[in-house]
mmCIF file of C-alpha atoms in Angstrom:
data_model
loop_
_atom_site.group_PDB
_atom_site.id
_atom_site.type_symbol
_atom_site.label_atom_id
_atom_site.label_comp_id
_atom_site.label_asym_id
_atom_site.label_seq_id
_atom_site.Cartn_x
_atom_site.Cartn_y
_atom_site.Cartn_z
ATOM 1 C CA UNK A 1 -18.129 5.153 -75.343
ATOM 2 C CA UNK A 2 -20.037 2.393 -77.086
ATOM 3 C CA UNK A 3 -23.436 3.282 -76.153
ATOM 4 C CA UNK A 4 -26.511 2.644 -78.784
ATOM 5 C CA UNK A 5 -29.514 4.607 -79.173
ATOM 6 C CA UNK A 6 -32.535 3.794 -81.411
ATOM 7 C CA UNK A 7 -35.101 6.139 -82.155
ATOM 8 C CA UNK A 8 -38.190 5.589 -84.028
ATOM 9 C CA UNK A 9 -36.838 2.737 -86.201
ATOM 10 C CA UNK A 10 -39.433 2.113 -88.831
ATOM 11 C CA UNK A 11 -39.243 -0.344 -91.114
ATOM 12 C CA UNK A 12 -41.887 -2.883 -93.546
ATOM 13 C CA UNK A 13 -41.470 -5.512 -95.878
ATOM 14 C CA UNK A 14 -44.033 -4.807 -99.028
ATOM 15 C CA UNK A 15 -46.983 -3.673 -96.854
ATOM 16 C CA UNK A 16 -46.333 -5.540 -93.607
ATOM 17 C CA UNK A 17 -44.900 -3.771 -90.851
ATOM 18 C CA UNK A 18 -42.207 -5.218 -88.943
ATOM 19 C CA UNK A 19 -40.985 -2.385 -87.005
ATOM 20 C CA UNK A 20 -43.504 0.574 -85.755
ATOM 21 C CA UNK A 21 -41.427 3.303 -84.248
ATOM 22 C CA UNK A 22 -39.755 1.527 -81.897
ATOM 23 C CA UNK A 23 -37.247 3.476 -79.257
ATOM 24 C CA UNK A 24 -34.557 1.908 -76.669
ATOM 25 C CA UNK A 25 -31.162 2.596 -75.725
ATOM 26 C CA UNK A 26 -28.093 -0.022 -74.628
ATOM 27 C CA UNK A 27 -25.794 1.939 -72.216
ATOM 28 C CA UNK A 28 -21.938 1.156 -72.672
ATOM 29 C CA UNK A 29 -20.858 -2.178 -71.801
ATOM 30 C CA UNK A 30 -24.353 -3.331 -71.220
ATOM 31 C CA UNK A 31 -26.004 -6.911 -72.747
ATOM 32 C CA UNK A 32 -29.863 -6.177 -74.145
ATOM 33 C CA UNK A 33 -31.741 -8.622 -75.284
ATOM 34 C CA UNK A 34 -34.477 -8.446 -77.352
ATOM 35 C CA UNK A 35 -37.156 -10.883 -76.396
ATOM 36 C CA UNK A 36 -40.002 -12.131 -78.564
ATOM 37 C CA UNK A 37 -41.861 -14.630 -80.541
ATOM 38 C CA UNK A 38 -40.782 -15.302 -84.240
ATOM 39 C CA UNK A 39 -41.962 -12.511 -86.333
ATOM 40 C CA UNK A 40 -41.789 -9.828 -83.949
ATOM 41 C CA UNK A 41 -39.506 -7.605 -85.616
ATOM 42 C CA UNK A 42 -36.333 -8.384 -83.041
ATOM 43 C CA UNK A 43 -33.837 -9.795 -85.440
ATOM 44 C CA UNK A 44 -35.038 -7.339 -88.098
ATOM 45 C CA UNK A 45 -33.774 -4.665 -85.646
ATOM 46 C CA UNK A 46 -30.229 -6.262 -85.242
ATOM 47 C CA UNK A 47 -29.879 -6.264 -88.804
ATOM 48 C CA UNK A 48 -30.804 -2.533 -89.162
ATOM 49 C CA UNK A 49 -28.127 -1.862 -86.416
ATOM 50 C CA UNK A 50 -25.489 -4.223 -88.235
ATOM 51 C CA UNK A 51 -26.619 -2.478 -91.833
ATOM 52 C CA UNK A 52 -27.924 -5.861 -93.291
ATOM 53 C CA UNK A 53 -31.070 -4.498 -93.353
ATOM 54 C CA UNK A 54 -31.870 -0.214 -94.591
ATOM 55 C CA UNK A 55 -35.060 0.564 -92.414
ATOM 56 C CA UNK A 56 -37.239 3.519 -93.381
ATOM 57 C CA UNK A 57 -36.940 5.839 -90.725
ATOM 58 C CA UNK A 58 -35.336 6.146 -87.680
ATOM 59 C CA UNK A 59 -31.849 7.348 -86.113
ATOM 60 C CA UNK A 60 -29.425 4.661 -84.953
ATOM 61 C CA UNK A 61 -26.537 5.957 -83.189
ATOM 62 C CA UNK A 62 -23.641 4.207 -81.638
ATOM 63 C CA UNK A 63 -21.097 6.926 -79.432
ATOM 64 C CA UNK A 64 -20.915 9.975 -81.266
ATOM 65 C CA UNK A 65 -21.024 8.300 -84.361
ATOM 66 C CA UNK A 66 -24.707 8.269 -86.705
ATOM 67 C CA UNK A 67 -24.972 5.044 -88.505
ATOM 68 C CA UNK A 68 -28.566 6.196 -90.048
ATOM 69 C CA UNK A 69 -30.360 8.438 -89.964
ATOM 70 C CA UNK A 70 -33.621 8.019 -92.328
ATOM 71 C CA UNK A 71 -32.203 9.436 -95.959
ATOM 72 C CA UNK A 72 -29.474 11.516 -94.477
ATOM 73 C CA UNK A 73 -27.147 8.900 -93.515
ATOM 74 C CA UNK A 74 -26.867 5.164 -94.063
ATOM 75 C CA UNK A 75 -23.265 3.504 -93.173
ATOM 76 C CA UNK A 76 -22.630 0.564 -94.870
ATOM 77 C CA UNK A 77 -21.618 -2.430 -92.434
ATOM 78 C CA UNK A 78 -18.126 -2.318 -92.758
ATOM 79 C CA UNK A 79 -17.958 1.101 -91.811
ATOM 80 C CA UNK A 80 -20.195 0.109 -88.647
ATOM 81 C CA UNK A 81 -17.275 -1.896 -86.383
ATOM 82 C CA UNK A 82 -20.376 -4.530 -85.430
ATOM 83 C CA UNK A 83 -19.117 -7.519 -84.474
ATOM 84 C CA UNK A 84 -22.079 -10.221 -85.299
ATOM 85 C CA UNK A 85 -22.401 -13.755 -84.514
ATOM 86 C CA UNK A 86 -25.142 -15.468 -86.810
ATOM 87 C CA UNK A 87 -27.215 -18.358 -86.179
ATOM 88 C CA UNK A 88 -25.638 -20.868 -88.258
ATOM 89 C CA UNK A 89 -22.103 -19.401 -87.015
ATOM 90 C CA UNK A 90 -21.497 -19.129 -91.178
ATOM 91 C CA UNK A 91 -17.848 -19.772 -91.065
ATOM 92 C CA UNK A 92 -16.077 -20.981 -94.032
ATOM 93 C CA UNK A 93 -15.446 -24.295 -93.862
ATOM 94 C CA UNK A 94 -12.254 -24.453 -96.268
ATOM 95 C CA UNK A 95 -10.460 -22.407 -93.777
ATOM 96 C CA UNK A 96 -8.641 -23.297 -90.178
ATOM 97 C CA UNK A 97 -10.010 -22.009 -87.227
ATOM 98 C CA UNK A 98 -6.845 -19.600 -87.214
ATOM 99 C CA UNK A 99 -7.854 -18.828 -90.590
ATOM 100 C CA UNK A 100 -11.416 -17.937 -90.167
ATOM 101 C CA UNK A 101 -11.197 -15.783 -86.806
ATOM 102 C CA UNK A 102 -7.964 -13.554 -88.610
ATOM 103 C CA UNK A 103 -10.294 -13.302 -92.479
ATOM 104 C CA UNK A 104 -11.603 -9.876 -90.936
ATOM 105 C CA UNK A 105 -8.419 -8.408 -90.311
ATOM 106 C CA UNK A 106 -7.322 -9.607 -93.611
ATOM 107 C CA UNK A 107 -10.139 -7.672 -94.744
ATOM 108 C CA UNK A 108 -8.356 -4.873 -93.464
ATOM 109 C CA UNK A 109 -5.239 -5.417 -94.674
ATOM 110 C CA UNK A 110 -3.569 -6.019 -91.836
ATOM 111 C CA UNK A 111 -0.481 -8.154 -92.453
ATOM 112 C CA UNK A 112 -0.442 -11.912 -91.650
ATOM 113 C CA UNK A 113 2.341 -11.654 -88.476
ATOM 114 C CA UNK A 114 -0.338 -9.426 -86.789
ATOM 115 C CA UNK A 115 -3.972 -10.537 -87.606
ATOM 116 C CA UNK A 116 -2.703 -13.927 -87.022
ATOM 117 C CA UNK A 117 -1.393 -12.907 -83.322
ATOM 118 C CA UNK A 118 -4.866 -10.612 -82.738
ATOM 119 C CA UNK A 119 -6.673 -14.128 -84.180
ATOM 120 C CA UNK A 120 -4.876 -16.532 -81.304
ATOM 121 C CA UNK A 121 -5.452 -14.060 -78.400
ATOM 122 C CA UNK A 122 -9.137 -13.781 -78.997
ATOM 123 C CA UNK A 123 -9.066 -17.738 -79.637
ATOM 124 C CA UNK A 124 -7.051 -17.981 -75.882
ATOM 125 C CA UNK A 125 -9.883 -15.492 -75.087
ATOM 126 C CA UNK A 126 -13.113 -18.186 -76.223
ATOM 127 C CA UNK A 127 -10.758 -20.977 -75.049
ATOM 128 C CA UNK A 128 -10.040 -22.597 -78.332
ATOM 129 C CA UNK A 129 -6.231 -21.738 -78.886
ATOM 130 C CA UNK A 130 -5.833 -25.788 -79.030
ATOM 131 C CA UNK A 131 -8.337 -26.153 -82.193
ATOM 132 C CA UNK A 132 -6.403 -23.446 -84.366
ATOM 133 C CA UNK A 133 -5.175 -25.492 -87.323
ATOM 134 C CA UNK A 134 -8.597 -27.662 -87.183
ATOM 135 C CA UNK A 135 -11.707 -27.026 -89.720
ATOM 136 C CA UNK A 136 -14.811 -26.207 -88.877
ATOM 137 C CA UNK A 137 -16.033 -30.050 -89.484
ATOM 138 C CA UNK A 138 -13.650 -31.252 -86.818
ATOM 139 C CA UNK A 139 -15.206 -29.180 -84.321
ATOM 140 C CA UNK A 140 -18.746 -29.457 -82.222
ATOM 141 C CA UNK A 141 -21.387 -27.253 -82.667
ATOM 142 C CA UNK A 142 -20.485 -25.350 -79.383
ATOM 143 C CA UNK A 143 -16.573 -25.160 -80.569
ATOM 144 C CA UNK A 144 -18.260 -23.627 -83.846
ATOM 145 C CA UNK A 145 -20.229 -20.984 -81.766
ATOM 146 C CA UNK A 146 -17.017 -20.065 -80.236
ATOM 147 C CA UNK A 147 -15.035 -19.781 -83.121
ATOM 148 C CA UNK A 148 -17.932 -17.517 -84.619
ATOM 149 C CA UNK A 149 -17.704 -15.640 -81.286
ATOM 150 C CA UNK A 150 -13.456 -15.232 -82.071
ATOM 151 C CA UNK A 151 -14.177 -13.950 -85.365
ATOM 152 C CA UNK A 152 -16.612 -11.590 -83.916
ATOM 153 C CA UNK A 153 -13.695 -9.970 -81.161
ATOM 154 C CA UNK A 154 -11.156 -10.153 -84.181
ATOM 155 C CA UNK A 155 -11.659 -7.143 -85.203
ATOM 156 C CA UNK A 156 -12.589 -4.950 -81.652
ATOM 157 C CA UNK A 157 -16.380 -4.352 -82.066
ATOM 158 C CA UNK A 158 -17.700 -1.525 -80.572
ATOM 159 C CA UNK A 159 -21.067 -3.442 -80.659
ATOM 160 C CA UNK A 160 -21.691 -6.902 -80.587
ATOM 161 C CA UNK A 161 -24.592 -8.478 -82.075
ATOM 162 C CA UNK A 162 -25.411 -12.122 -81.433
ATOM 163 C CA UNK A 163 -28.605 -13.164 -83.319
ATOM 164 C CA UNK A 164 -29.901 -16.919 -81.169
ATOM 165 C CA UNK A 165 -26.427 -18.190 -80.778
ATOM 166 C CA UNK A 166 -27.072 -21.102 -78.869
ATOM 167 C CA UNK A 167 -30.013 -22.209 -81.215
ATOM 168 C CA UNK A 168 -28.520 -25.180 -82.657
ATOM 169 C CA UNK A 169 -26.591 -26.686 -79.551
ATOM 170 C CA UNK A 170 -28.735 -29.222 -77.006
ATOM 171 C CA UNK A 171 -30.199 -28.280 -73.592
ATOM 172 C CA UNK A 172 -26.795 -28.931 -71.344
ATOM 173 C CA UNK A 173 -24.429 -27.235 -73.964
ATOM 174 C CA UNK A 174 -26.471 -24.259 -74.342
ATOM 175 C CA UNK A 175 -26.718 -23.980 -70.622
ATOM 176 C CA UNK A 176 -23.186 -24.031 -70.321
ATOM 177 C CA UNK A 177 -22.589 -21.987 -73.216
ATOM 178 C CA UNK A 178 -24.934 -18.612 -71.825
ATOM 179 C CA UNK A 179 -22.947 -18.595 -68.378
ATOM 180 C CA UNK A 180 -19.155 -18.652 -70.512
ATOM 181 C CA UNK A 181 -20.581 -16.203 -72.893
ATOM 182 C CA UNK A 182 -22.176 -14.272 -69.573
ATOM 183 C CA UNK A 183 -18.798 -14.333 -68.287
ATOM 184 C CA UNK A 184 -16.943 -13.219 -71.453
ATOM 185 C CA UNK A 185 -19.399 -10.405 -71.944
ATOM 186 C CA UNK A 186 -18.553 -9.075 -68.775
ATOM 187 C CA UNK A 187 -14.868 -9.460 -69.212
ATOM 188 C CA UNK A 188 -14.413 -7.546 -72.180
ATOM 189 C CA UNK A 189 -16.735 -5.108 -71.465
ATOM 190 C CA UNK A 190 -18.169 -4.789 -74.940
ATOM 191 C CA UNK A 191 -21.971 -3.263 -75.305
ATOM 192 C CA UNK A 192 -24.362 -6.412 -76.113
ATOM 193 C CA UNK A 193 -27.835 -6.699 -78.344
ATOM 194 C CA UNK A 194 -28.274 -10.461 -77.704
ATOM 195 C CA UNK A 195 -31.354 -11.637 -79.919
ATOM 196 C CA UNK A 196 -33.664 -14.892 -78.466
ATOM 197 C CA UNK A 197 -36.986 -16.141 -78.199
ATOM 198 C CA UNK A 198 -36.115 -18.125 -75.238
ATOM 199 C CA UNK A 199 -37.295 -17.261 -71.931
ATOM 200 C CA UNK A 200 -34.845 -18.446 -69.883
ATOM 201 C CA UNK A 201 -31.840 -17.421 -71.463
ATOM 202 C CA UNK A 202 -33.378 -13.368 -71.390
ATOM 203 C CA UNK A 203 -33.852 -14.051 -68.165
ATOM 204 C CA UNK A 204 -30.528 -15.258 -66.515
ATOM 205 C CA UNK A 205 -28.053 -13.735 -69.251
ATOM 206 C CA UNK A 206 -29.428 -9.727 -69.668
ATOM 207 C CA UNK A 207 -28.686 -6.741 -67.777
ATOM 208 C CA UNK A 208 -32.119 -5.467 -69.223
ATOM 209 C CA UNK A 209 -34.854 -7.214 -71.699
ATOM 210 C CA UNK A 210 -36.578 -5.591 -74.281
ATOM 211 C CA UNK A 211 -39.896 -7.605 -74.840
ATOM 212 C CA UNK A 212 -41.227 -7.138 -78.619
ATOM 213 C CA UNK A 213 -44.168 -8.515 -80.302
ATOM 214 C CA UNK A 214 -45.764 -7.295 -83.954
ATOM 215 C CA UNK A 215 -42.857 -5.195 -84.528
ATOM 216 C CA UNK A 216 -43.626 -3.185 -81.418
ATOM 217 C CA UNK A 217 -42.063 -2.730 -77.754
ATOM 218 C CA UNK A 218 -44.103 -3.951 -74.401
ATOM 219 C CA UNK A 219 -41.936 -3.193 -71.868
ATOM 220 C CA UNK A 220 -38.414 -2.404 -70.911
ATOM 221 C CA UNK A 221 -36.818 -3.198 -67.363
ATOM 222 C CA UNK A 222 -34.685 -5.849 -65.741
ATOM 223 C CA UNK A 223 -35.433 -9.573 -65.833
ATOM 224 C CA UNK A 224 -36.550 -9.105 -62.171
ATOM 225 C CA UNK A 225 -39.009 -5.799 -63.490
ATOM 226 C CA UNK A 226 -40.483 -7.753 -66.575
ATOM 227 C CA UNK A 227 -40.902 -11.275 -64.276
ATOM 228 C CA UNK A 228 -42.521 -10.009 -61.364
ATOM 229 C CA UNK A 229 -44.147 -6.628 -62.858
ATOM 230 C CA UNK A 230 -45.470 -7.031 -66.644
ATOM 231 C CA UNK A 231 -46.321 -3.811 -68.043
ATOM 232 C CA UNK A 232 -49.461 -5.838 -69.941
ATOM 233 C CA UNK A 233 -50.766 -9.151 -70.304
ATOM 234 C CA UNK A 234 -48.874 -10.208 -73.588
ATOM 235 C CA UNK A 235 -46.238 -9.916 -70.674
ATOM 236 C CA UNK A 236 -47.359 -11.613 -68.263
ATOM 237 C CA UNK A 237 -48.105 -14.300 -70.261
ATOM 238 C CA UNK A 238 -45.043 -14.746 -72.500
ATOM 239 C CA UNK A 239 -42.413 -14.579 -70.139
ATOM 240 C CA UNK A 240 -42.402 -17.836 -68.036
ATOM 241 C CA UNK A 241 -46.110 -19.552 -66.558
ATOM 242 C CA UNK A 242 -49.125 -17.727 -65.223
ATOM 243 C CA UNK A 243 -52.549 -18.395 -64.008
ATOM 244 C CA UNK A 244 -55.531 -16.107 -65.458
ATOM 245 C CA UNK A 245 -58.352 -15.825 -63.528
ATOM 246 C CA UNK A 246 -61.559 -14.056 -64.850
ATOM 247 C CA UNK A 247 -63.241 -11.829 -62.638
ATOM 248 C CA UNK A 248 -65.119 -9.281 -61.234
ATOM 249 C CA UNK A 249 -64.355 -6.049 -59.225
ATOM 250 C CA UNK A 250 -66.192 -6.157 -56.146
ATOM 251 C CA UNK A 251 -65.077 -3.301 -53.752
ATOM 252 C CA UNK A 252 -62.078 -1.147 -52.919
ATOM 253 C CA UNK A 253 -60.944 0.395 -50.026
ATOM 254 C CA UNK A 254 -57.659 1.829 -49.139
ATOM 255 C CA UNK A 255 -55.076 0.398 -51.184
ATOM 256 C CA UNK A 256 -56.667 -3.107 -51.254
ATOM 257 C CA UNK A 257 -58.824 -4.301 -54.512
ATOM 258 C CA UNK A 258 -61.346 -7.579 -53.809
ATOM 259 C CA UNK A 259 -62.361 -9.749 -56.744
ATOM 260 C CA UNK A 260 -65.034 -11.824 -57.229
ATOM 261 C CA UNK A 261 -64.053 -15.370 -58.960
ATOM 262 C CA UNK A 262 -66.599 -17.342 -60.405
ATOM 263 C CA UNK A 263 -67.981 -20.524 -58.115
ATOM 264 C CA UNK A 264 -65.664 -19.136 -55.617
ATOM 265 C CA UNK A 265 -67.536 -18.033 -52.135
ATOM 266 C CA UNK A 266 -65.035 -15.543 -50.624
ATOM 267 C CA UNK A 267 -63.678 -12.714 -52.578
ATOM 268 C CA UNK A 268 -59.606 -12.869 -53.767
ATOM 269 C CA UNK A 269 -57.787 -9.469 -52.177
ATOM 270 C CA UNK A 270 -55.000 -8.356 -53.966
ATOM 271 C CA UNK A 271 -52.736 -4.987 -53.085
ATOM 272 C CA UNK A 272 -53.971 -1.755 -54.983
ATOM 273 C CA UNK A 273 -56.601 0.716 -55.280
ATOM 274 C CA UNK A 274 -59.845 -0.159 -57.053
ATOM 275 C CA UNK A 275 -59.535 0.302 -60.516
ATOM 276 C CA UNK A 276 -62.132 2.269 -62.653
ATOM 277 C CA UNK A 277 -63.544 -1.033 -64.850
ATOM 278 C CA UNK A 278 -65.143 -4.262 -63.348
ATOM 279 C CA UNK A 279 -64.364 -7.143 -65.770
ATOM 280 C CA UNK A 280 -60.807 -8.046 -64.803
ATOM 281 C CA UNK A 281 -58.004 -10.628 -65.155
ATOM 282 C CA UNK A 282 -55.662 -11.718 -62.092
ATOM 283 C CA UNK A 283 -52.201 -13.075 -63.042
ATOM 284 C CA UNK A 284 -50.626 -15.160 -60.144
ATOM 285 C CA UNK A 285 -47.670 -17.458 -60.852
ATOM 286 C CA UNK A 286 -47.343 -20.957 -60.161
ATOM 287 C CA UNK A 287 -44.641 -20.684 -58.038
ATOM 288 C CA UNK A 288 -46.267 -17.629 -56.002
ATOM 289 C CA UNK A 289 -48.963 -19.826 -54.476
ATOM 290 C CA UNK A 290 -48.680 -21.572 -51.092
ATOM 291 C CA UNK A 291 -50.248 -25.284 -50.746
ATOM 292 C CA UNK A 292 -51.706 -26.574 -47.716
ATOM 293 C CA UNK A 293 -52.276 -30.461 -47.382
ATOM 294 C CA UNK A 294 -54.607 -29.027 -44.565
ATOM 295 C CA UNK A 295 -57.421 -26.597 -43.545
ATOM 296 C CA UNK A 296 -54.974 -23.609 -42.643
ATOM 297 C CA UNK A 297 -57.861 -20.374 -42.447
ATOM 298 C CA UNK A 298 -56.694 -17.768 -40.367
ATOM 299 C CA UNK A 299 -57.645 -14.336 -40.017
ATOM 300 C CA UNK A 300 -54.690 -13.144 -41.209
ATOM 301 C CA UNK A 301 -54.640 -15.199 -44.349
ATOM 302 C CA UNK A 302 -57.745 -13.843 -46.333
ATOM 303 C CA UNK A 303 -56.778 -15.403 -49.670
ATOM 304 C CA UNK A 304 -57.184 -18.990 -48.635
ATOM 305 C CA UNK A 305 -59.508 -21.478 -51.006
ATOM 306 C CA UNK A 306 -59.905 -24.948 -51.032
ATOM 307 C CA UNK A 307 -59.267 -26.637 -54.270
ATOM 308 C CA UNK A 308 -59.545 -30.325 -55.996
ATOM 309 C CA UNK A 309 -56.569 -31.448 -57.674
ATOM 310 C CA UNK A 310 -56.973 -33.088 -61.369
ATOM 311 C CA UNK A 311 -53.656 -33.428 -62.762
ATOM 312 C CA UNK A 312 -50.060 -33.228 -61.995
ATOM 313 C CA UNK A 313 -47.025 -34.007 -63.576
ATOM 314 C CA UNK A 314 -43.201 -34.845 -62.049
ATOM 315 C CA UNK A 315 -40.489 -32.182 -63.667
ATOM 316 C CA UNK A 316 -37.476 -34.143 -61.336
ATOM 317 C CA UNK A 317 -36.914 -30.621 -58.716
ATOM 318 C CA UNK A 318 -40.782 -30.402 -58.512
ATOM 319 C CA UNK A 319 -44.331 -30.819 -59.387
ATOM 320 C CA UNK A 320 -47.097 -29.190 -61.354
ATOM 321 C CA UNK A 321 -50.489 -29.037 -59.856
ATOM 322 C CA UNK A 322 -53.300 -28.542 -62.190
ATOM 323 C CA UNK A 323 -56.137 -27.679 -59.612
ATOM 324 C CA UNK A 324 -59.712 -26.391 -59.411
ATOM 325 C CA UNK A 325 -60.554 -23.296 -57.431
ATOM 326 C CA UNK A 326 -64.329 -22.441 -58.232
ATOM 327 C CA UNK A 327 -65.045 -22.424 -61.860
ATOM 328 C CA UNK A 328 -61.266 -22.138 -63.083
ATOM 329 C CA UNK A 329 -58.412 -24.231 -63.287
ATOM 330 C CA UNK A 330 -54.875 -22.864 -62.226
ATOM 331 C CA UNK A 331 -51.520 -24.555 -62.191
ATOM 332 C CA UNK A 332 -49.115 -24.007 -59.312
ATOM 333 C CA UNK A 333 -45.993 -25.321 -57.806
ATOM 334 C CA UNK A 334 -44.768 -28.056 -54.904
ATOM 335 C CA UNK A 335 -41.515 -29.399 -54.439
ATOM 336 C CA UNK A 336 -43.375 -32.499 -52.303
ATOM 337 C CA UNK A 337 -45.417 -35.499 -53.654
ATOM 338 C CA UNK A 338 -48.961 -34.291 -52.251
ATOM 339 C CA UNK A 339 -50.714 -37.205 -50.558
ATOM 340 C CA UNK A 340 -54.306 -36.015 -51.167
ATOM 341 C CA UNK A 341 -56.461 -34.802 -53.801
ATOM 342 C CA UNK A 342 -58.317 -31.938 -51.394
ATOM 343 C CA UNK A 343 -56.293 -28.903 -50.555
ATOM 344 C CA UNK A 344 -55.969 -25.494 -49.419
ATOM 345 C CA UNK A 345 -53.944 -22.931 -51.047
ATOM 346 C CA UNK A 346 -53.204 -19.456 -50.951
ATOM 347 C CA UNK A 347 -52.220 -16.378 -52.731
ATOM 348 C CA UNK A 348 -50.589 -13.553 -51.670
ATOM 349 C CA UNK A 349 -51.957 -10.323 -52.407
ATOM 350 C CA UNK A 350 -49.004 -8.955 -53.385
ATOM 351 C CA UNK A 351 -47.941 -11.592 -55.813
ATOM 352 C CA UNK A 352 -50.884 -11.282 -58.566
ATOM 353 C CA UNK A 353 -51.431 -8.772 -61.059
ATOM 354 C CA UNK A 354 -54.580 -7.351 -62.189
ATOM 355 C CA UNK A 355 -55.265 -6.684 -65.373
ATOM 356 C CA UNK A 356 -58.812 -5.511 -67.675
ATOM 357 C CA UNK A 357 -60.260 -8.296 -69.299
ATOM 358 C CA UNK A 358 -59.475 -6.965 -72.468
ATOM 359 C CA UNK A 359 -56.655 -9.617 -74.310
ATOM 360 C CA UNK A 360 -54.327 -6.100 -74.982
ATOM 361 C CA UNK A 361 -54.626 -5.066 -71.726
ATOM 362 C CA UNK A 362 -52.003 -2.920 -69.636
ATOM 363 C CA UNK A 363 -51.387 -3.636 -66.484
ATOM 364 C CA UNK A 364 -54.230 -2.204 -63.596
ATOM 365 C CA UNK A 365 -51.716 -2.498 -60.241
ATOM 366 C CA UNK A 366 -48.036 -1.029 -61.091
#
């Protein structure tokens, strides 16, 4: 069993703290990814777990096995079986790609016959068997990543660590390169801490996301929990787009919350029991909002506005919208070419969040 636990990690850099406590697990064969702007502590984390980095407390366990455990224990990385993949791929460019995916088991003494067969099955593995007697400068920057991948599997990890892979190959390749790698994960079944700052590739690559920020942990969950259920607004508003509307608690009843919006007339309902403060932020998503080209108020349909339109902008699949609903502007979502500047849109009451108005604030409607 390959699965990794992390308990109050804890580590600083002179009197800055990069990592405050934090606590997750990755069950065995699972990819994680930990999610977060630069600085917030996620690639100091794969380091602690691949022994590059000592943290100051904590217990990191992969299995049955302790790799540290504050001053008690402390393996050093060879002793971890981590299989890492770094951002600039760092393989040694006097050496064929044979060469460079077999240098671990050399490291191990294994004899040339055999680390040279383990090195071209992993390379038929990444699909670059036909590249083996080429160096690293005869090779593109995805054939690199691969070959950095080979080296990885070489040796079988019982974690693999894979700190913003696709960094350093363009849009296409790197979309290309997440589904293969997607793929290969779930092949080989190997437990996966995938480290990124990108949005899109937590979102359609990880079993579960771990969303950091200031060395700390926001939320946990799927890509479907943290997308359509932020825990707080940091959330809500670094993963993908999202309106914020200031307002103002006006009544509750049942399970149904209205808000007051400034310059609007009628009151926005969204799903949930009044909460106990009345400054609050709504999060709706772009995509979550219906347009109207027309006057579509029905009784059924309380959350329906008029708005002015004052920008847009063509993304080739769809539009952006920047529109005015009272005193606020909010961007949503069309896949037409809107023919007028006056509309009517709506937003489901069970698509927005509410929030307190304060900036850290947790989420009011889970």
């Amino acid at each position: 069993m390959s699965r990794l636990q992390i308990k109050g990690l804890t580590k600083k850099f002179g009197s800055a703290l990069a990592l405050d406590r934090i606590s997750f697990d990755a069950a065995d064969g699972e990819l994680l990814t930990l999610l977060g702007p630069s600085g917030c502590g996620k690639s100091t984390t794969l380091w602690s777990i691949a022994g590059l980095h000592q943290p100051d407390d904590g217990v990191i366990t992969v299995g049955d096995t302790t790799l540290f455990d504050g001053k008690r224990v402390n393996l050093p990385p060879e002793d971890r079986n981590c299989g890492v993949v770094f951002q600039s791929y760092a393989i040694w460019p006097h050496m064929t790609v044979l060469d460079n995916v077999a240098y671990p088991l050399k490291l191990r003494r294994v004899n040339k016959k055999s680390r040279h067969a383990r090195a071209r099955e992993v390379l038929e593995l990444v699909e670059m068997a036909p590249y083996e007697g080429r160096y690293p400068h005869e090779l593109s920057g995805g054939q690199q990543q691969r070959v950095a991948l080979a080296r990885a599997l070489a040796h079988p990890p019982r974690i693999l660590l894979l700190d913003e892979p696709f960094s350093n190959l363009d849009a296409k390749l790197r979309d290309r390169a997440r589904e293969w790698l997607k793929h290969l994960q779930r092949e080989i079944g190997v437990t996966t801490v995938f480290v990124t700052h990108d949005q899109d590739e937590a979102l359609s690559m990880s079993d579960r996301i771990v969303v950091m920020s200031g060395g700390k942990i926001h939320q946990i969950g799927t890509p479907e929990e943290i997308y359509h259920d932020p825990a707080d607004r940091f959330v809500a508003d670094f993963i993908g787009t999202t309106n914020f509307l200031d307002g103002a608690v006006e009544t509750g009843h049942g399970n149904v919350t209205d808000v007051r919006l400034p310059g609007v007339s009628t009151p926005l309902r969204i799903d949930g029991p009044r909460p106990d403060v009345d400054a609050v932020t709504v999060s709706v998503r772009p995509e979550s909002i219906h347009v109207y080209e027309r006057d579509h108020h029905r009784a059924d349909h309380p959350n329906l506005f008029p708005v002015s339109v004052v920008d847009r902008s063509f993304l080739g699949d769809h539009y952006h919208y920047w529109v005015r609903l009272g005193d606020s502007t909010l961007v949503l979502e069309s896949t037409h070419k809107l023919s007028t500047s006056e509309l009517h849109i709506e937003i489901p009451s069970d698509k927005a969040c509410l929030f307190s108005a304060d900036q850290d604030a947790q989420a009011l409607t889970r």
